[in-house]
CSV table of C-alpha atoms and ligand atoms in Angstrom, one decimal:
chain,number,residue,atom,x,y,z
A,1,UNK,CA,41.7,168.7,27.8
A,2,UNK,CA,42.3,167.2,24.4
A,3,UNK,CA,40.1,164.1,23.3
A,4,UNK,CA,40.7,161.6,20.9
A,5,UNK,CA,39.9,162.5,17.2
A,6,UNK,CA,36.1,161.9,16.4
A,7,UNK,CA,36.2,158.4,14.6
A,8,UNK,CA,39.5,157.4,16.0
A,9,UNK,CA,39.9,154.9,19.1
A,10,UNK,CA,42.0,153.7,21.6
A,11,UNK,CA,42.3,150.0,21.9
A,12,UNK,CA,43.3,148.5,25.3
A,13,UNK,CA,43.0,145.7,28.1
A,14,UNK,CA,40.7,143.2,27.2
A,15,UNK,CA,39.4,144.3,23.5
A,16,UNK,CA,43.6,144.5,22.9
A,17,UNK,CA,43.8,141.0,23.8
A,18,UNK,CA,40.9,139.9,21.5
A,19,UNK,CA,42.5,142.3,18.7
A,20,UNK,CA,45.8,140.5,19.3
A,21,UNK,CA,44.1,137.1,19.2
A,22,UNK,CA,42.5,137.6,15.7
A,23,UNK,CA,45.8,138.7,14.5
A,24,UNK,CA,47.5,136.1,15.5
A,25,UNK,CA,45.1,133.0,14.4
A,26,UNK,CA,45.2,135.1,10.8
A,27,UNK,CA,48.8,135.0,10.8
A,28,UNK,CA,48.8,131.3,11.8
A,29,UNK,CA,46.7,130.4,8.8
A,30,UNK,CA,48.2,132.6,6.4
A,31,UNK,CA,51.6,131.2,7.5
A,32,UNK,CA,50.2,128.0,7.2
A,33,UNK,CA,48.9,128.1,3.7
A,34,UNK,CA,52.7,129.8,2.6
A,35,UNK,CA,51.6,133.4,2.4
A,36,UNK,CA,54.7,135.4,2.6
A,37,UNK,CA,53.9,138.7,4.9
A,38,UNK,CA,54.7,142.3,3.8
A,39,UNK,CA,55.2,145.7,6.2
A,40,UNK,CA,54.0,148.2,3.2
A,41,UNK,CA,53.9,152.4,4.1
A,42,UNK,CA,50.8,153.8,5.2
A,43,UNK,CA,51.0,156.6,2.7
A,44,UNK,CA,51.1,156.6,-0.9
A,45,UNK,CA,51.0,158.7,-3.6
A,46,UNK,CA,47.1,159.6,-4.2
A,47,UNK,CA,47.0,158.7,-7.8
A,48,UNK,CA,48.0,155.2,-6.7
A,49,UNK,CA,44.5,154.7,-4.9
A,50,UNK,CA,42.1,157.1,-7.8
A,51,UNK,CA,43.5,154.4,-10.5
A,52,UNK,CA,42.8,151.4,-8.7
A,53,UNK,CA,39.4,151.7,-5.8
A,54,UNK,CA,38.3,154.4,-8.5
A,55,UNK,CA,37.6,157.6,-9.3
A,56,UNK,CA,33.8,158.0,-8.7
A,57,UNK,CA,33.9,155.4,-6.0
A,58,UNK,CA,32.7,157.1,-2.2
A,59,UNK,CA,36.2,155.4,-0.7
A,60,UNK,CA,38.1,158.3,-3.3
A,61,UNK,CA,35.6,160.8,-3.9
A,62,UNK,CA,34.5,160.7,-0.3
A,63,UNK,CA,36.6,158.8,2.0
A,64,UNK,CA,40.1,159.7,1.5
A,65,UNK,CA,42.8,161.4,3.8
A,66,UNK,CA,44.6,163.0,1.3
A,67,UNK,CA,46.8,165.5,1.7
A,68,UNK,CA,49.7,167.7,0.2
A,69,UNK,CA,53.7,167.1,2.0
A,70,UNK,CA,55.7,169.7,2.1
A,71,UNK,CA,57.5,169.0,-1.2
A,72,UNK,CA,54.0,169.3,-2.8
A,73,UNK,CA,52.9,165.6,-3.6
A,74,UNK,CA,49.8,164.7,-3.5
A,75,UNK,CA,49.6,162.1,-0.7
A,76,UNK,CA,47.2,159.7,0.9
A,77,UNK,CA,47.0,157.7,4.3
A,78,UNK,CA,45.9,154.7,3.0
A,79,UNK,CA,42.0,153.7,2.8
A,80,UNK,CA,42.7,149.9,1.8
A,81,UNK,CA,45.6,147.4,1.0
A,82,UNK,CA,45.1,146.0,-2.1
A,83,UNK,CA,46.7,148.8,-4.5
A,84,UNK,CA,49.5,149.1,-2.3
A,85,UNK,CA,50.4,145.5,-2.4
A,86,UNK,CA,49.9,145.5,-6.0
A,87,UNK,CA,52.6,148.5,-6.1
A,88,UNK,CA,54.6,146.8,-4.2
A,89,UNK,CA,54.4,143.4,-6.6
A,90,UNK,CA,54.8,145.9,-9.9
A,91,UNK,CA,58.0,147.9,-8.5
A,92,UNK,CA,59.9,144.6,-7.3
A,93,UNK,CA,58.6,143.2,-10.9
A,94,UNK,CA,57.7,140.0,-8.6
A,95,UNK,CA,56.6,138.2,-11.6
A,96,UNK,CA,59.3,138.1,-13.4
A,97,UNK,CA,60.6,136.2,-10.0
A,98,UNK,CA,58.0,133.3,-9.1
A,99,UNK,CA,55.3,131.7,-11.5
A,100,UNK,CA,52.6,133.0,-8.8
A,101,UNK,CA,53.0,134.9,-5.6
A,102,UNK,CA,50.9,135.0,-2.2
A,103,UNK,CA,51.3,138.1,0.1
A,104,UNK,CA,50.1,139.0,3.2
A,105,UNK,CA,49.8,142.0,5.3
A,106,UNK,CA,48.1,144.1,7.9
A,107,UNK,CA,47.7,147.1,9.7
A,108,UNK,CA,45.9,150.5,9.9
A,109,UNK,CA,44.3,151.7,6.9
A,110,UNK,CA,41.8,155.1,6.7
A,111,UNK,CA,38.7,156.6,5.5
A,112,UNK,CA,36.5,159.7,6.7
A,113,UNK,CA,33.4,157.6,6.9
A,114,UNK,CA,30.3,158.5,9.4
A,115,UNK,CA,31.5,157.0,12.4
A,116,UNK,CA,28.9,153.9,13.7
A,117,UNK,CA,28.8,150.9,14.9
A,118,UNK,CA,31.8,148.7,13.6
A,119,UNK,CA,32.9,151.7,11.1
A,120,UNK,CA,35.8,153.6,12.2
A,121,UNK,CA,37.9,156.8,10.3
A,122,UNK,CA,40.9,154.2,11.6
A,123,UNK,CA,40.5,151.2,11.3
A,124,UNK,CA,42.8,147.5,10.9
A,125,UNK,CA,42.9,144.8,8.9
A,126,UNK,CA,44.9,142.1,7.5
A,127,UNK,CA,44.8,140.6,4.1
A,128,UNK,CA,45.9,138.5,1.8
A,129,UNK,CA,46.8,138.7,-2.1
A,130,UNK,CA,47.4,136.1,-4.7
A,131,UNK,CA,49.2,137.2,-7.7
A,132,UNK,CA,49.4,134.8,-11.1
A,133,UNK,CA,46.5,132.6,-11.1
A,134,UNK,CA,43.5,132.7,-13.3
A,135,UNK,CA,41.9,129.6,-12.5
A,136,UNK,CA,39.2,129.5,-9.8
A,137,UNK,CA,41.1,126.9,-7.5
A,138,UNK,CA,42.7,130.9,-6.5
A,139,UNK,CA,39.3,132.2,-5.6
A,140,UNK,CA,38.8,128.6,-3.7
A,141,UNK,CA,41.8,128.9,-1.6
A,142,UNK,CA,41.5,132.4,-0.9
A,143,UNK,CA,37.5,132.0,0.2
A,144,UNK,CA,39.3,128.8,2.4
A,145,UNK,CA,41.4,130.7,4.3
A,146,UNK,CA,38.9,132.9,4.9
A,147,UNK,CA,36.7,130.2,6.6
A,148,UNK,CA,39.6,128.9,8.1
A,149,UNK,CA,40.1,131.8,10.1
A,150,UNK,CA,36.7,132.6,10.9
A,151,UNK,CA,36.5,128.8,11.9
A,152,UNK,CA,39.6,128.6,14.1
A,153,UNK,CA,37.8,132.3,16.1
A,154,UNK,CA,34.8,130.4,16.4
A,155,UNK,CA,32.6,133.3,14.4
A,156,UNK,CA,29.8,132.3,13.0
A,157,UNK,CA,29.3,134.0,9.4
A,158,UNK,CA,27.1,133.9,5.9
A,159,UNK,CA,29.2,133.9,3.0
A,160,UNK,CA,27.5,135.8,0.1
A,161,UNK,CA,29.2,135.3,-3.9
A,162,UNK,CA,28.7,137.0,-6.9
A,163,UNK,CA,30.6,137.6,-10.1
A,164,UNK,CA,30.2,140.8,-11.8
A,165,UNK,CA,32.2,139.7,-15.2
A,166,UNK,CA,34.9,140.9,-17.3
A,167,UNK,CA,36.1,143.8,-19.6
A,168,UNK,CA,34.1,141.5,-22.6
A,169,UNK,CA,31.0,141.4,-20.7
A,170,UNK,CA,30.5,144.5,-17.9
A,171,UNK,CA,30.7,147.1,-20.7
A,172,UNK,CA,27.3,146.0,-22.0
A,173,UNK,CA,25.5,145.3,-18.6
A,174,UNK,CA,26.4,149.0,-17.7
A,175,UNK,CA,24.7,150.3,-20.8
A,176,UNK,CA,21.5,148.3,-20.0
A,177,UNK,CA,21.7,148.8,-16.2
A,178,UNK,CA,22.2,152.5,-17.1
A,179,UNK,CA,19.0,152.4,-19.3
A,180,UNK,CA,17.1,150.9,-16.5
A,181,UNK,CA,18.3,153.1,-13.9
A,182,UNK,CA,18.2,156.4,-16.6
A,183,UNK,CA,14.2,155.3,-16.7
A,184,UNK,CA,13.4,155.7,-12.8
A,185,UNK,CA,13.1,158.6,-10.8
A,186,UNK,CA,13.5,158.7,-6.9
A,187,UNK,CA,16.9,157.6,-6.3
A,188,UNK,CA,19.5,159.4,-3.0
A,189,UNK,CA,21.4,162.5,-4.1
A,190,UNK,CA,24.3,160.1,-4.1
A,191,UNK,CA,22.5,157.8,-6.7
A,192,UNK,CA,21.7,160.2,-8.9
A,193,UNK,CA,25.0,161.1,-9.6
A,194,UNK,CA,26.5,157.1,-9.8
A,195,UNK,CA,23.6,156.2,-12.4
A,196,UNK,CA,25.7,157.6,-14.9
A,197,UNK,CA,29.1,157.5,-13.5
A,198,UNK,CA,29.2,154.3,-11.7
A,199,UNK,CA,26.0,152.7,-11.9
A,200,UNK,CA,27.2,149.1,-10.1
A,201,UNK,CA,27.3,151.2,-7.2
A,202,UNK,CA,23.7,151.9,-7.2
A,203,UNK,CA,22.9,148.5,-6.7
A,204,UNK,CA,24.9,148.6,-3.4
A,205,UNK,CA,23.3,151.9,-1.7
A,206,UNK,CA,22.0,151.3,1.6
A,207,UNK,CA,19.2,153.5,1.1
A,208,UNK,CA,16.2,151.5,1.4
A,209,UNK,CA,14.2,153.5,-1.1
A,210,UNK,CA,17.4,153.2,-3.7
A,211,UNK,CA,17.1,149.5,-2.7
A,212,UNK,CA,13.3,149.3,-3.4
A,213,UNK,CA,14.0,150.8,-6.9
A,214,UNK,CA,16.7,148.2,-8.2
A,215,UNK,CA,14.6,145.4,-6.9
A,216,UNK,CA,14.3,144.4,-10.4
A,217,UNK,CA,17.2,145.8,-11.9
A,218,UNK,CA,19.0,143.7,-15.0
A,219,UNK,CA,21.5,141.4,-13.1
A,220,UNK,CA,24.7,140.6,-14.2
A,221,UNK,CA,24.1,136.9,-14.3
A,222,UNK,CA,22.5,137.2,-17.6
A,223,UNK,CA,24.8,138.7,-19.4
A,224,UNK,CA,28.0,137.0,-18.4
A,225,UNK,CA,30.5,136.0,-20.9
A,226,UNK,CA,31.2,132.3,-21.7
A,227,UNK,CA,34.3,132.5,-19.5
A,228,UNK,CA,32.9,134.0,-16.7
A,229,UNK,CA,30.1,131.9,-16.7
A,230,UNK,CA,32.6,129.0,-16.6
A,231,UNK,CA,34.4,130.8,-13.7
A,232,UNK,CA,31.6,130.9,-12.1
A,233,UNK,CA,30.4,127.7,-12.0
A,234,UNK,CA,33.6,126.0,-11.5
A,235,UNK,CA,34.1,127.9,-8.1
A,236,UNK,CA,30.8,127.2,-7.3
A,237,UNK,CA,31.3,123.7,-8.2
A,238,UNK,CA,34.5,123.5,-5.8
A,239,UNK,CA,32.9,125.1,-3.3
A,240,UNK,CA,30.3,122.7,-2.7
A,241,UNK,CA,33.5,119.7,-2.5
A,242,UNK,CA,34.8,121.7,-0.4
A,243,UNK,CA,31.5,121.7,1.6
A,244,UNK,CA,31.3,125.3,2.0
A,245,UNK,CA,27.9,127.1,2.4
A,246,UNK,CA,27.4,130.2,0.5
A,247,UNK,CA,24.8,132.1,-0.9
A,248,UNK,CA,24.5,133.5,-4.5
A,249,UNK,CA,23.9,137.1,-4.3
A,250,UNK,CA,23.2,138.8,-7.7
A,251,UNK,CA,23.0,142.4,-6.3
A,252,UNK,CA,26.7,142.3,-4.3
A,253,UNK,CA,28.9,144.3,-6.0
A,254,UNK,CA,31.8,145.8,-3.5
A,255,UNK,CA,32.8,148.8,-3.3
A,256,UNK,CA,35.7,149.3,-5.5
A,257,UNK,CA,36.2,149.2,-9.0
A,258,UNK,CA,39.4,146.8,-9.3
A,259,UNK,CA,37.5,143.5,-9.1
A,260,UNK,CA,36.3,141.6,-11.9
A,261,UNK,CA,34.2,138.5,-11.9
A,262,UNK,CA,34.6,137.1,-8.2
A,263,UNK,CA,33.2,139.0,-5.6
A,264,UNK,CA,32.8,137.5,-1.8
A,265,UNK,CA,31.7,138.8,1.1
A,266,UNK,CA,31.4,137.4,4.7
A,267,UNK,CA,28.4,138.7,6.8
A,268,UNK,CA,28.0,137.9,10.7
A,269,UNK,CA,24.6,139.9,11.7
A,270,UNK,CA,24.4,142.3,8.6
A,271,UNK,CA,28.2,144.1,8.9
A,272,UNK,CA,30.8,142.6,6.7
A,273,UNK,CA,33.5,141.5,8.5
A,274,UNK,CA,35.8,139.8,5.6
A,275,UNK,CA,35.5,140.5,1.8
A,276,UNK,CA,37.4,140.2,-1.2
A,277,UNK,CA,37.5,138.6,-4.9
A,278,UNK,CA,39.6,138.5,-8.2
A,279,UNK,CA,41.1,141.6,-9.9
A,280,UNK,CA,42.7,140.8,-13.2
A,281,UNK,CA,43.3,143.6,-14.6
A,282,UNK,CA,45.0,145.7,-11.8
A,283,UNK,CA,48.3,144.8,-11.8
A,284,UNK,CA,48.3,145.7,-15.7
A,285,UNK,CA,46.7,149.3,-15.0
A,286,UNK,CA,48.9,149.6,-12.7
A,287,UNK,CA,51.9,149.4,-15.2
A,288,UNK,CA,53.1,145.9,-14.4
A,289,UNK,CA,52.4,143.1,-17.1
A,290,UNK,CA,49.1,141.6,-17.1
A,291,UNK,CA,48.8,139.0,-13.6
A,292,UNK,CA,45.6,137.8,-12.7
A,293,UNK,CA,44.6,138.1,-8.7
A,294,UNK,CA,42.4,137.5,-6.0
A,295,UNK,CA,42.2,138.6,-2.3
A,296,UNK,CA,40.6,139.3,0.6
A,297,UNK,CA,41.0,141.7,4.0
A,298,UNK,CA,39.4,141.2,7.2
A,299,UNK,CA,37.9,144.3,9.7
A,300,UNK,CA,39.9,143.3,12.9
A,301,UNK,CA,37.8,145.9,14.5
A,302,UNK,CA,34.5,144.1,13.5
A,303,UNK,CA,35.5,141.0,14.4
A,304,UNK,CA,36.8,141.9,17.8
A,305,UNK,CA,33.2,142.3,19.7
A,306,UNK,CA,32.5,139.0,18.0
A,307,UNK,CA,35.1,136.6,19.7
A,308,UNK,CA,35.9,135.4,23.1
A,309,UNK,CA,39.4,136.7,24.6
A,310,UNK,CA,42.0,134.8,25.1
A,311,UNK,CA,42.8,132.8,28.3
A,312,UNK,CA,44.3,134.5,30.5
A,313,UNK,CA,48.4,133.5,30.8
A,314,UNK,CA,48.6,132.1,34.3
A,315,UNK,CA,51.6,132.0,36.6
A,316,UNK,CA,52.3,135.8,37.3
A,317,UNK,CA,54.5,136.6,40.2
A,318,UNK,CA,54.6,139.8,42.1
A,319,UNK,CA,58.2,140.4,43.6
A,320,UNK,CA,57.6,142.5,47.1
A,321,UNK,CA,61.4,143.3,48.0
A,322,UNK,CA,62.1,144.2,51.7
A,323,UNK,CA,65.7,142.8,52.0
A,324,UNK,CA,67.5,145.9,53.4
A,325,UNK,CA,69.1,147.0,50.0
A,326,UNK,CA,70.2,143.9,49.0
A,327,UNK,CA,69.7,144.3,45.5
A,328,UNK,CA,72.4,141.7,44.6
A,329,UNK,CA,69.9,139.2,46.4
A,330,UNK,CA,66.7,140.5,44.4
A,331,UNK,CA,68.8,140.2,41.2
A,332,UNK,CA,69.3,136.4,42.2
A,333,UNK,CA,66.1,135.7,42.0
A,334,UNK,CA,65.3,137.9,39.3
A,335,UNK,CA,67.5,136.0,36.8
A,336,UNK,CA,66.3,132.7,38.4
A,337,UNK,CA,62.5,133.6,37.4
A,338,UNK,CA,63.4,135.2,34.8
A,339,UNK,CA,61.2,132.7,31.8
A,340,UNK,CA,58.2,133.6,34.2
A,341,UNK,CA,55.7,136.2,34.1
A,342,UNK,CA,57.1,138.5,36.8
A,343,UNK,CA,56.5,142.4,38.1
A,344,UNK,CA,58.0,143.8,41.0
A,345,UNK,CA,56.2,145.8,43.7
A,346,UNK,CA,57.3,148.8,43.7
A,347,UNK,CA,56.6,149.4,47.6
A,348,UNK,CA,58.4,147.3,50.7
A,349,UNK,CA,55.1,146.7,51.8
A,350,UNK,CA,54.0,143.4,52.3
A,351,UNK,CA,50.3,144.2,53.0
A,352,UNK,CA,49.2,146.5,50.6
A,353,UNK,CA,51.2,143.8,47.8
A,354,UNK,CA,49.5,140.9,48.5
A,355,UNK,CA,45.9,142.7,47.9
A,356,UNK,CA,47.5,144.2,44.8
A,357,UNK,CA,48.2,140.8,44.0
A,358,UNK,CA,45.0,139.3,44.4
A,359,UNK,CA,42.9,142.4,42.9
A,360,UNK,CA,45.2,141.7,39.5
A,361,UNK,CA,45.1,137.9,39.6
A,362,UNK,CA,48.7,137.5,40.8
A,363,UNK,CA,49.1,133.9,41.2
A,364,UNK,CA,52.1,133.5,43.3
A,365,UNK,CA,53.7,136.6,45.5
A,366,UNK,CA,57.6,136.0,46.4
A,367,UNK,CA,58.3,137.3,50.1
A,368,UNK,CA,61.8,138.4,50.0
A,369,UNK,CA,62.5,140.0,53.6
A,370,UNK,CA,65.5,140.3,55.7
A,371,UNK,CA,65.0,136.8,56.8
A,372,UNK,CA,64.8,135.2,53.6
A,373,UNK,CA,67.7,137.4,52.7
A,374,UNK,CA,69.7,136.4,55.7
A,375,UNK,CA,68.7,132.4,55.4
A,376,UNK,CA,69.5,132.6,51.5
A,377,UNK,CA,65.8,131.2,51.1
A,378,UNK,CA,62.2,132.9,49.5
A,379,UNK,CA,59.0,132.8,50.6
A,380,UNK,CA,56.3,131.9,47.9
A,381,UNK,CA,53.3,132.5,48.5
A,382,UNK,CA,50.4,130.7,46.4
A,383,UNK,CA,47.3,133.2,46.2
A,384,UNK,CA,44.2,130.7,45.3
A,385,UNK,CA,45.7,128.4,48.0
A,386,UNK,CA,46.8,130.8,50.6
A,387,UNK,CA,49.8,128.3,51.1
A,388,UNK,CA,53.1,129.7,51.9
A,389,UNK,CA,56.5,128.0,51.4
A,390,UNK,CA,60.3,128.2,51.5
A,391,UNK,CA,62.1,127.6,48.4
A,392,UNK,CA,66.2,127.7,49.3
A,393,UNK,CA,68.3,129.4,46.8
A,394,UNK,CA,71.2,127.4,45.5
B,1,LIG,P1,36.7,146.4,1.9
B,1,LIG,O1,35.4,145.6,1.8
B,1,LIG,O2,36.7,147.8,1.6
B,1,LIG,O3,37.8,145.6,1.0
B,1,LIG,O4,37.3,146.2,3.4
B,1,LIG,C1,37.5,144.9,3.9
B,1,LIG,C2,37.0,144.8,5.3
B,1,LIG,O5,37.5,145.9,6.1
B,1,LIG,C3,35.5,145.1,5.5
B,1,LIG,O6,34.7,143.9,5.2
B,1,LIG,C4,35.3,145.5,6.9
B,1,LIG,O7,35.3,144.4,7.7
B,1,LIG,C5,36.6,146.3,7.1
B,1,LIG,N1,36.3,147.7,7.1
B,1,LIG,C6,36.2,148.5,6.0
B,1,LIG,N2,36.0,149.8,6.3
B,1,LIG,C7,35.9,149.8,7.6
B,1,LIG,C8,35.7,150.9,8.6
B,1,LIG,N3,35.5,152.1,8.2
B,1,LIG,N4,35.7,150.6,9.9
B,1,LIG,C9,36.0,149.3,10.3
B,1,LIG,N5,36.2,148.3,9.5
B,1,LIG,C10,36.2,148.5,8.1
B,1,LIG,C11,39.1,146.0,0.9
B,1,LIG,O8,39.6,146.8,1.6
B,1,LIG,C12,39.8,145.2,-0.2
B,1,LIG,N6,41.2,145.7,-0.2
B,1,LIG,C13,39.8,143.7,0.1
B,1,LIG,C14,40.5,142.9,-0.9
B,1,LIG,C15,41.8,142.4,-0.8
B,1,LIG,N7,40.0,142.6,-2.1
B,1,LIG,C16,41.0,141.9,-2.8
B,1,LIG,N8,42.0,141.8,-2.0
């Protein structure tokens, strides 16, 4: 037999309905708050995704379904939405069209991680960019919507901030941060490499003896620029009118290497389910012309053992059809219940249909015999009540 590929899943009955529900309260807010959605390929052009998450990242050095097509690109499922949106906004030359711009999309996106809990090789989210706004009232409104939907699916989450600065004032953290890190011995395999090449990331590692070495790393804080610092506080500032709870956390700094100053993360029992912040400078790598942003993407797939399904859509009628052929009859009533929820037995068996109807929470079954064919009537039958009536056709 052939199985599933290892990190791969099949989503279905009851987790499909949660999955559904998360993407549907997302869109609802999004929609809400004027986010325009976009349906973007799953594949791009690798380059696309080393210029923008990073080179010496583990989502590009590590993580990446890359692969060469037949006409000999080099191509890549993608790992993450961001860069493609940003493609997409560059290529359209969207801001030549509106002063700002808010997208939205979602949908499966890739990376060969370890499978575990909540970490999948494919995996969904949805997310949400906002192109053309430096101020922090951006970061506000995206952290909001955030909430919002975390609110509305009744998850209850830690938001953690941090702001990891600017071209004007990262370059000389890194230098001390690598002097620091250069000075220490002890660090993962992994580690040892980033210290030089991508020391931020070092502060991230989940190794706990990596973790126990930064403890008392330089932090970013100190070193911020005057308009970082500014950034910083403002949000922080708006955040607190806009009562919402976070928690400053000096040592978060993502994963890829497009953000600058803003960095968020929402936590629900130590996975992140929802994370994001400002990249100013992508859309100008990029080639487009220089467009402050900020975003965010949710894990569907994290969120989904965290929320309640749906209630169930009531009403369902199973059809049982014993009318001697009389197919022009069944199509009668077909078209009259046609708004309903409705599936048709495929046996003319009345028995074995009404305790398929009450195993799968059938709430009404329709008799439609010869009699009922004859008298130009149906026989409804309500399952919870065990009534039974006649409903004349017209
Ligand atoms: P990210 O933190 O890499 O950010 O992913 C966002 C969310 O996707 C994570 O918080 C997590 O819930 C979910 N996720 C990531 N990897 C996996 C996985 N292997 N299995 C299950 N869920 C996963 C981004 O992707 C950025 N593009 C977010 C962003 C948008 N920043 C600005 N705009």
């Amino acid at each position: 037999m052939i199985e599933r590929v290892r990190g791969f899943r099949d989503i279905f009955g009851e987790e499909l309905e949660k999955f559904n529900k998360i993407r549907e309260v997302s869109r609802e807010v999004l929609k809400a708050f004027n986010y325009k959605e976009v349906i973007l390929p799953v594949v791009e052009y690798e380059e696309l995704y080393k210029r923008s998450i990073g080179d010496f990242t583990d989502v590009v050095e590590k993580e990446m379904f890359s692969f060469t097509d037949k006409g000999g690109r080099r191509l890549a499922l993608r790992p993450e939405g961001t860069a493609g949106v940003v493609r997409f906004f560059i290529e359209n030359k969207l801001y030549y069209k509106r002063p700002y711009s808010k997208l939205f999309y979602e949908g499966p996106m890739f990376r060969y991680e370890r499978p575990q809990k909540g970490r999948y090789r494919q995996f969904y989210q949805v997310g949400a960019e906002f192109f053309g706004v430096l101020e922090p009232i951006s970061d506000l409104e995206i952290i909001l919507i955030s909430e919002e939907i975390l609110k509305r699916l009744k998850v209850s989450y830690k938001l953690h901030i941090n702001s990891i600065g600017c071209r004007v004032c990262r370059p000389k953290y890194l230098e001390e941060l690598k002097k620091f890190l250069r000075e220490r011995e002890g660090f993962c395999k992994d580690c040892q490499r980033r210290r030089e090449k991508n020391p931020l990331r070092v502060l991230d590692c989940k190794e706990k003896s990596c973790q126990v070495l930064v403890e008392d790393a330089p932090k970013i804080d100190d070193y911020l620029c005057k308009e970082c610092k500014e950034h910083y506080q403002k949000l922080k500032e708006l955040l607190g009118e806009f009562k919402v709870e976070f928690y400053e956390n000096p040592k978060l700094v993502r994963g890829l290497d497009y953000y600058t100053k803003t960095v968020f993360e929402f936590e629900v029992e130590g996975l992140t389910v929802l994370a994001g912040g400002r990249y100013d400078y992508l859309v100008e790598e990029l080639g487009g012309i220089p467009t402050p942003a900020v975003g965010f993407a949710l894990g569907i797939d994290r969120l989904v053992p965290l929320i309640e399904p749906p209630k169930r859509e009531e009403e369902a009628y199973l059809l049982v059809f014993f009318g001697n052929g009389n197919y022009r009859y069944l199509q009668r009533i077909l078209n009259s219940l046609k708004p309903k929820k409705f599936e048709i037995y495929p046996k003319a068996n009345l028995k074995k249909a009404l305790s398929f109807a009450n195993k799968e929470g059938f709430k009404f079954v329709v008799i439609i015999g010869e009699d009922e064919v004859k008298g130009n009537y149906i026989t409804i039958k309500d399952m919870q009540r065990g009534e039974q009536k006649k409903v004349y056709m017209l």
